[in-house]
Amino acid sequence: MNAAHPFRFAPILLTCALATPACRATTQGSEAAGKGAERGPVVEHYSASDRVRSGIALGGLGTGGVELRKNGQFYNWTLFNNQPLGTGPVFDFATYPNDGVLESMQFFLVRYQEAGGDVKLKLLQLNDSLNEAAIRGIAYEFPWMTAVRNIEYSGRFPFVNMKFSDPEMPFEIHLEAFTPFIPHDATNSSLPGAYLNFKVVATGKKPVNVMLIATQRNAVGYDTQKKHFVSDVVKGPDYLFVSQGAGMDTAAASYGQMGLFSMAADTTYHAGWEHRHPYYERLLVENRLRNENATDVRNKVHPVTGEKFAAMGYNNKDQRAFSSLAITRDLQPGGSFSHTYGMAWFFPNAYGSHNEERQIPKGHERLREFPGNYTFGQKITKDQGHFYERQFGSASDVAKYLVAQREDLSRRTHAFVNDFYDSDAPLFVLDQINSQLNTFVTSSTFTQDGKFGIREGMTVEQSWGPNVTIDVSLYGSSAIINLFPELQKSSMRAHRARQTKEGEIAHGLGYDLDFTQNGTWGVYHRIDMPGNYIQLVLRDYFHTNDRAFLEEMWPSLKAAVQYVLSKRDEDKDMMPDMTGIMCSYDNFPMYGLASYIQSQWLAAMRSMMVAAEEMKDTEALARYREIYETGARLMDQHLWNGEYYILSKDYTGLAKNEEGATKQDDGILTDQIIGQWIAHQSGLGYLFKEANVKKALRKIMQASFNKGLGLRNASWPEHPKHFPLHETNLWVDQANTAWTGVELGFASFLLYEGFYEDALTVIRDVDERYRSAGLYWDHQEFGGHYYRPMAAWQVVNALLGLSINRGTYRFAPKLPRDAFKLFFAFNGGTAHYIKHAKGVTIDVRSGVFSPKALEVPAAGLGSSPALYIDGRPTSAQVSREGDSLRVALPAGAEVKQGQRLELR
């Protein structure tokens, strides 16, 4: 395959031109001020944009990955089954002193020589530390090698785009890095590798010889010195792959392979080099690598014992093993060339629960009640594996597949991103939604047997919370059910398997998804979890119309309802009783009826009524209708105050209030009627009076939104600016805090209710706040890369006023324009909804769209519109229902990728 090949760059989302401080240095005073003029010190200018705190992750679903940030460096490596994503040791080499492993794990160099000029070397990253390119202090040891002066960075997940330039270089270098991400194709979205597409464009006036070099450090067995390195060079007809491994304990979590591939037959290589000398000196005189594998040579024999150093546990002490690939090209003025490098890895030992002895803390004996909970007092070593092991047996297999499928995987990934942005939604809204997809890579578990989960939150050193925490899933799983519905259903099945005999639902799942993991002690007995579970399972059913899934889950749903009625309803009003801190807002004491819990319970009961009717379970239907009607009456009677639904009220006096606690809390919780938001997603209608819903949303915005500070979780009438902090028992200020996931979910709720400008105001504030903080790709809450903000995807549906229920797609667009195009995803594919002067068109971009019925606004469609599929008329039945038209499609009607459904 020719090394020069065309590729498309993703559209720019965020561009940051960076330079070393020296490039921005000025002086106080002036040379022109005359003799004797005062000359001040050099002033260096720094700004918030210089911060390098987050980046797009390269990697697939459940594969682990690495962040490529705007300084050109790679951060947060999690592909070795290491914490915080896995259970192996935190990624840090077992060396002393630390030798700058993080700064030199992977890097790119360009060697160039203009006609008649000297050889020069440029490092394609910024000087952010003394450790770079496997050297400590290049300014001292290798003054002929310098880092580039400028990088421009832009990103649209999963694409990173960078432009490297320098006043000394007679060319500029473009990089497009990505891992395939293709909605509804979990197999090709869970590939343990990445493409690194380079393009070098001449800017000088002389011919120049260019050598582009990619280097990766061997981190296999990073946590042990008892190993010896292994490097295998795999040559294909149009590529070369260096697989890096180790002779070591094959059961260790860090055992596996990693490596780089180059898509050119004339690639040169140097595998397994350890020391900068004479590696870098050679680059001064040679424009090709020597095609040598130094790994075996460096496994030396001890001069006294005759044993290999590796066998003795030394392994050259510092464990340094690098492999480099290079291509060399002659570049003419005005010319360019393109080349693809890539990464591939394979680390099969993905152990589940932490391998450590645990004891149940005093007072938490109820942990034993969850089936499959951690077996305290003994070690657990279950190997859950990765989904990618179904397809591959080595990193070499991965590299071969990535090479063979590059064109198709690149095309399909670009198509998704381009289709998503081919929308009339405001650009910053699309950017904010897109940024949250990064969490699919940073935080996901995807096991060999197909179980999927998103970890609640993480920092570099540790996991913060379990997988698939059911309360946070109520928000964040919006993206999963729309883009990978089978994976979302697998998460709910995993929760069903952990349900207690009494019907209680676990807070979260362990590393291997077969164990409950309750994270912070005391969160397992939350009252919102049964309602969360019911809402999620039935939303998933409504969106997929998977009758078999409903039948499978129905007994567990009924058991969850019964658990609340029998164990969590002391006053016997058929409503969940709040008796303090016991829900997702785990610093808010609520007593009796609580609007957050009550609204979810009503949404759950409305969903159960629909499901019971579908299951022809008449007894259950009557019971759930009674609960729903009673609950709606109590909600209006005790929690509605004329402006909003108050936080809570112990109207029966049986909630066991703490001494001195009020029986009524007038707090204005942003999530007070979150159940209505869930109901809108599935077209369940209004749970409360529509006028009350709209009044409540207006009040929340008035009371709790502050530009630049965000939409905080709660306000109180007596404290209009800030809720005063408690002196004790306040582990975090959840009232004044703005939870991004709540904000973005609430913004989509505002859209459903027609408050378009308010919704955009909330989203813009989140967007600007996280850009300013340098954390655009790493939203924070309980740890980073937090799961809840994936609720942003619901904005996609809310812009269309889209609800999905058992094959009926109801559209009530909220974009204040007469003609527009908006993107959406459905069970099995993606499409554009296009409103134009002649009617409505649904342009299917991927998959097969097979709705049973459509509901669209009647305005502009005349009295008797007709439905066409791929230009051919259909026998669809069109009827008018209020301000909408209902279109019942013929049985078996399908609209395939590239086809259009038109109502005109």
PDB file of N, CA and C in Angstrom, residues 9-19 47-51 56 69-71 150-156 159-165 174-175 421 427 431 767 771-772 776-777:
ATOM      1  N   PHE A   9      -9.759  15.312   7.814  1.00  0.00           N
ATOM      2  CA  PHE A   9      -9.653  15.771   9.190  1.00  0.00           C
ATOM      3  C   PHE A   9     -11.043  16.073   9.718  1.00  0.00           C
ATOM      4  N   ALA A  10     -11.284  15.746  10.981  1.00  0.00           N
ATOM      5  CA  ALA A  10     -12.569  16.079  11.591  1.00  0.00           C
ATOM      6  C   ALA A  10     -12.698  17.584  11.711  1.00  0.00           C
ATOM      7  N   PRO A  11     -13.904  18.117  11.668  1.00  0.00           N
ATOM      8  CA  PRO A  11     -14.093  19.556  11.811  1.00  0.00           C
ATOM      9  C   PRO A  11     -13.566  20.047  13.151  1.00  0.00           C
ATOM     10  N   ILE A  12     -13.128  21.285  13.181  1.00  0.00           N
ATOM     11  CA  ILE A  12     -12.521  21.825  14.403  1.00  0.00           C
ATOM     12  C   ILE A  12     -13.579  22.097  15.453  1.00  0.00           C
ATOM     13  N   LEU A  13     -13.324  21.631  16.656  1.00  0.00           N
ATOM     14  CA  LEU A  13     -14.187  21.940  17.805  1.00  0.00           C
ATOM     15  C   LEU A  13     -13.512  22.981  18.674  1.00  0.00           C
ATOM     16  N   LEU A  14     -12.247  22.758  19.000  1.00  0.00           N
ATOM     17  CA  LEU A  14     -11.532  23.629  19.917  1.00  0.00           C
ATOM     18  C   LEU A  14     -10.141  23.809  19.374  1.00  0.00           C
ATOM     19  N   THR A  15      -9.739  25.028  19.111  1.00  0.00           N
ATOM     20  CA  THR A  15      -8.400  25.290  18.611  1.00  0.00           C
ATOM     21  C   THR A  15      -7.651  26.103  19.644  1.00  0.00           C
ATOM     22  N   CYS A  16      -6.515  25.606  20.072  1.00  0.00           N
ATOM     23  CA  CYS A  16      -5.670  26.301  21.026  1.00  0.00           C
ATOM     24  C   CYS A  16      -4.279  26.395  20.445  1.00  0.00           C
ATOM     25  N   ALA A  17      -3.829  27.587  20.116  1.00  0.00           N
ATOM     26  CA  ALA A  17      -2.457  27.764  19.661  1.00  0.00           C
ATOM     27  C   ALA A  17      -1.586  27.913  20.892  1.00  0.00           C
ATOM     28  N   LEU A  18      -0.616  27.039  21.027  1.00  0.00           N
ATOM     29  CA  LEU A  18       0.244  27.036  22.189  1.00  0.00           C
ATOM     30  C   LEU A  18       1.659  27.381  21.772  1.00  0.00           C
ATOM     31  N   ALA A  19       2.399  27.968  22.669  1.00  0.00           N
ATOM     32  CA  ALA A  19       3.796  28.258  22.400  1.00  0.00           C
ATOM     33  C   ALA A  19       4.558  28.202  23.702  1.00  0.00           C
ATOM     34  N   SER A  47      -1.502  32.231  30.255  1.00  0.00           N
ATOM     35  CA  SER A  47      -2.953  32.395  30.293  1.00  0.00           C
ATOM     36  C   SER A  47      -3.597  31.061  30.625  1.00  0.00           C
ATOM     37  N   ALA A  48      -4.898  31.120  30.867  1.00  0.00           N
ATOM     38  CA  ALA A  48      -5.623  29.901  31.222  1.00  0.00           C
ATOM     39  C   ALA A  48      -5.514  28.849  30.130  1.00  0.00           C
ATOM     40  N   SER A  49      -5.375  29.281  28.878  1.00  0.00           N
ATOM     41  CA  SER A  49      -5.315  28.309  27.782  1.00  0.00           C
ATOM     42  C   SER A  49      -4.029  27.496  27.789  1.00  0.00           C
ATOM     43  N   ASP A  50      -3.045  27.897  28.595  1.00  0.00           N
ATOM     44  CA  ASP A  50      -1.812  27.113  28.682  1.00  0.00           C
ATOM     45  C   ASP A  50      -1.985  25.849  29.507  1.00  0.00           C
ATOM     46  N   ARG A  51      -3.047  25.751  30.269  1.00  0.00           N
ATOM     47  CA  ARG A  51      -3.242  24.583  31.118  1.00  0.00           C
ATOM     48  C   ARG A  51      -3.546  23.348  30.275  1.00  0.00           C
ATOM     49  N   ILE A  56      -8.913  14.136  24.580  1.00  0.00           N
ATOM     50  CA  ILE A  56      -9.726  13.040  24.050  1.00  0.00           C
ATOM     51  C   ILE A  56      -8.967  11.732  24.233  1.00  0.00           C
ATOM     52  N   ARG A  69      -3.367  14.930  24.804  1.00  0.00           N
ATOM     53  CA  ARG A  69      -3.707  16.302  25.187  1.00  0.00           C
ATOM     54  C   ARG A  69      -3.009  17.311  24.273  1.00  0.00           C
ATOM     55  N   LYS A  70      -3.344  18.573  24.470  1.00  0.00           N
ATOM     56  CA  LYS A  70      -2.956  19.604  23.500  1.00  0.00           C
ATOM     57  C   LYS A  70      -1.483  19.969  23.530  1.00  0.00           C
ATOM     58  N   ASN A  71      -0.718  19.426  24.470  1.00  0.00           N
ATOM     59  CA  ASN A  71       0.730  19.634  24.439  1.00  0.00           C
ATOM     60  C   ASN A  71       1.440  18.523  23.666  1.00  0.00           C
ATOM     61  N   ASN A 150       5.003  25.547  18.423  1.00  0.00           N
ATOM     62  CA  ASN A 150       3.558  25.798  18.377  1.00  0.00           C
ATOM     63  C   ASN A 150       2.782  24.522  18.072  1.00  0.00           C
ATOM     64  N   ILE A 151       1.661  24.373  18.777  1.00  0.00           N
ATOM     65  CA  ILE A 151       0.714  23.299  18.490  1.00  0.00           C
ATOM     66  C   ILE A 151      -0.687  23.904  18.458  1.00  0.00           C
ATOM     67  N   GLU A 152      -1.425  23.567  17.426  1.00  0.00           N
ATOM     68  CA  GLU A 152      -2.852  23.868  17.397  1.00  0.00           C
ATOM     69  C   GLU A 152      -3.605  22.561  17.600  1.00  0.00           C
ATOM     70  N   TYR A 153      -4.548  22.573  18.520  1.00  0.00           N
ATOM     71  CA  TYR A 153      -5.270  21.358  18.912  1.00  0.00           C
ATOM     72  C   TYR A 153      -6.759  21.580  18.706  1.00  0.00           C
ATOM     73  N   SER A 154      -7.405  20.634  18.094  1.00  0.00           N
ATOM     74  CA  SER A 154      -8.864  20.686  17.998  1.00  0.00           C
ATOM     75  C   SER A 154      -9.386  19.270  18.145  1.00  0.00           C
ATOM     76  N   GLY A 155     -10.627  19.157  18.545  1.00  0.00           N
ATOM     77  CA  GLY A 155     -11.160  17.829  18.768  1.00  0.00           C
ATOM     78  C   GLY A 155     -12.655  17.753  18.614  1.00  0.00           C
ATOM     79  N   ARG A 156     -13.080  16.673  18.013  1.00  0.00           N
ATOM     80  CA  ARG A 156     -14.467  16.235  18.044  1.00  0.00           C
ATOM     81  C   ARG A 156     -14.405  14.742  18.260  1.00  0.00           C
ATOM     82  N   PHE A 159     -12.127  12.116  17.422  1.00  0.00           N
ATOM     83  CA  PHE A 159     -10.985  12.607  16.664  1.00  0.00           C
ATOM     84  C   PHE A 159     -10.211  13.684  17.421  1.00  0.00           C
ATOM     85  N   VAL A 160      -8.899  13.523  17.431  1.00  0.00           N
ATOM     86  CA  VAL A 160      -7.982  14.578  17.863  1.00  0.00           C
ATOM     87  C   VAL A 160      -7.278  15.082  16.613  1.00  0.00           C
ATOM     88  N   ASN A 161      -7.269  16.385  16.414  1.00  0.00           N
ATOM     89  CA  ASN A 161      -6.534  16.982  15.306  1.00  0.00           C
ATOM     90  C   ASN A 161      -5.507  17.966  15.852  1.00  0.00           C
ATOM     91  N   MET A 162      -4.289  17.849  15.377  1.00  0.00           N
ATOM     92  CA  MET A 162      -3.212  18.713  15.849  1.00  0.00           C
ATOM     93  C   MET A 162      -2.405  19.197  14.650  1.00  0.00           C
ATOM     94  N   LYS A 163      -1.900  20.416  14.760  1.00  0.00           N
ATOM     95  CA  LYS A 163      -0.964  20.938  13.764  1.00  0.00           C
ATOM     96  C   LYS A 163       0.288  21.393  14.491  1.00  0.00           C
ATOM     97  N   PHE A 164       1.431  20.812  14.114  1.00  0.00           N
ATOM     98  CA  PHE A 164       2.712  21.142  14.710  1.00  0.00           C
ATOM     99  C   PHE A 164       3.468  22.069  13.758  1.00  0.00           C
ATOM    100  N   SER A 165       3.958  23.173  14.298  1.00  0.00           N
ATOM    101  CA  SER A 165       4.723  24.091  13.462  1.00  0.00           C
ATOM    102  C   SER A 165       5.833  24.723  14.282  1.00  0.00           C
ATOM    103  N   HIS A 174       0.525  17.757  10.320  1.00  0.00           N
ATOM    104  CA  HIS A 174      -0.848  17.575  10.809  1.00  0.00           C
ATOM    105  C   HIS A 174      -0.995  16.142  11.322  1.00  0.00           C
ATOM    106  N   LEU A 175      -1.736  16.010  12.401  1.00  0.00           N
ATOM    107  CA  LEU A 175      -2.026  14.688  12.958  1.00  0.00           C
ATOM    108  C   LEU A 175      -3.516  14.549  13.201  1.00  0.00           C
ATOM    109  N   TYR A 421     -22.795  16.507  13.333  1.00  0.00           N
ATOM    110  CA  TYR A 421     -22.596  17.959  13.227  1.00  0.00           C
ATOM    111  C   TYR A 421     -23.334  18.577  12.048  1.00  0.00           C
ATOM    112  N   LEU A 427     -23.842  25.317  17.513  1.00  0.00           N
ATOM    113  CA  LEU A 427     -22.594  24.575  17.516  1.00  0.00           C
ATOM    114  C   LEU A 427     -22.122  24.257  18.927  1.00  0.00           C
ATOM    115  N   ASP A 431     -21.150  20.647  20.457  1.00  0.00           N
ATOM    116  CA  ASP A 431     -19.837  20.416  21.057  1.00  0.00           C
ATOM    117  C   ASP A 431     -19.953  19.836  22.453  1.00  0.00           C
ATOM    118  N   ASP A 767     -20.759  24.723  29.115  1.00  0.00           N
ATOM    119  CA  ASP A 767     -19.745  24.662  28.078  1.00  0.00           C
ATOM    120  C   ASP A 767     -18.604  25.641  28.354  1.00  0.00           C
ATOM    121  N   ARG A 771     -14.668  24.738  29.465  1.00  0.00           N
ATOM    122  CA  ARG A 771     -13.570  25.194  28.604  1.00  0.00           C
ATOM    123  C   ARG A 771     -12.601  26.049  29.413  1.00  0.00           C
ATOM    124  N   SER A 772     -13.146  26.964  30.186  1.00  0.00           N
ATOM    125  CA  SER A 772     -12.309  27.858  30.982  1.00  0.00           C
ATOM    126  C   SER A 772     -11.448  27.090  31.966  1.00  0.00           C
ATOM    127  N   TYR A 776     -12.487  20.281  29.508  1.00  0.00           N
ATOM    128  CA  TYR A 776     -13.589  20.072  28.570  1.00  0.00           C
ATOM    129  C   TYR A 776     -13.877  18.605  28.333  1.00  0.00           C
ATOM    130  N   TRP A 777     -12.861  17.751  28.432  1.00  0.00           N
ATOM    131  CA  TRP A 777     -13.031  16.328  28.158  1.00  0.00           C
ATOM    132  C   TRP A 777     -13.047  15.514  29.441  1.00  0.00           C
TER     133      TRP A 777
END
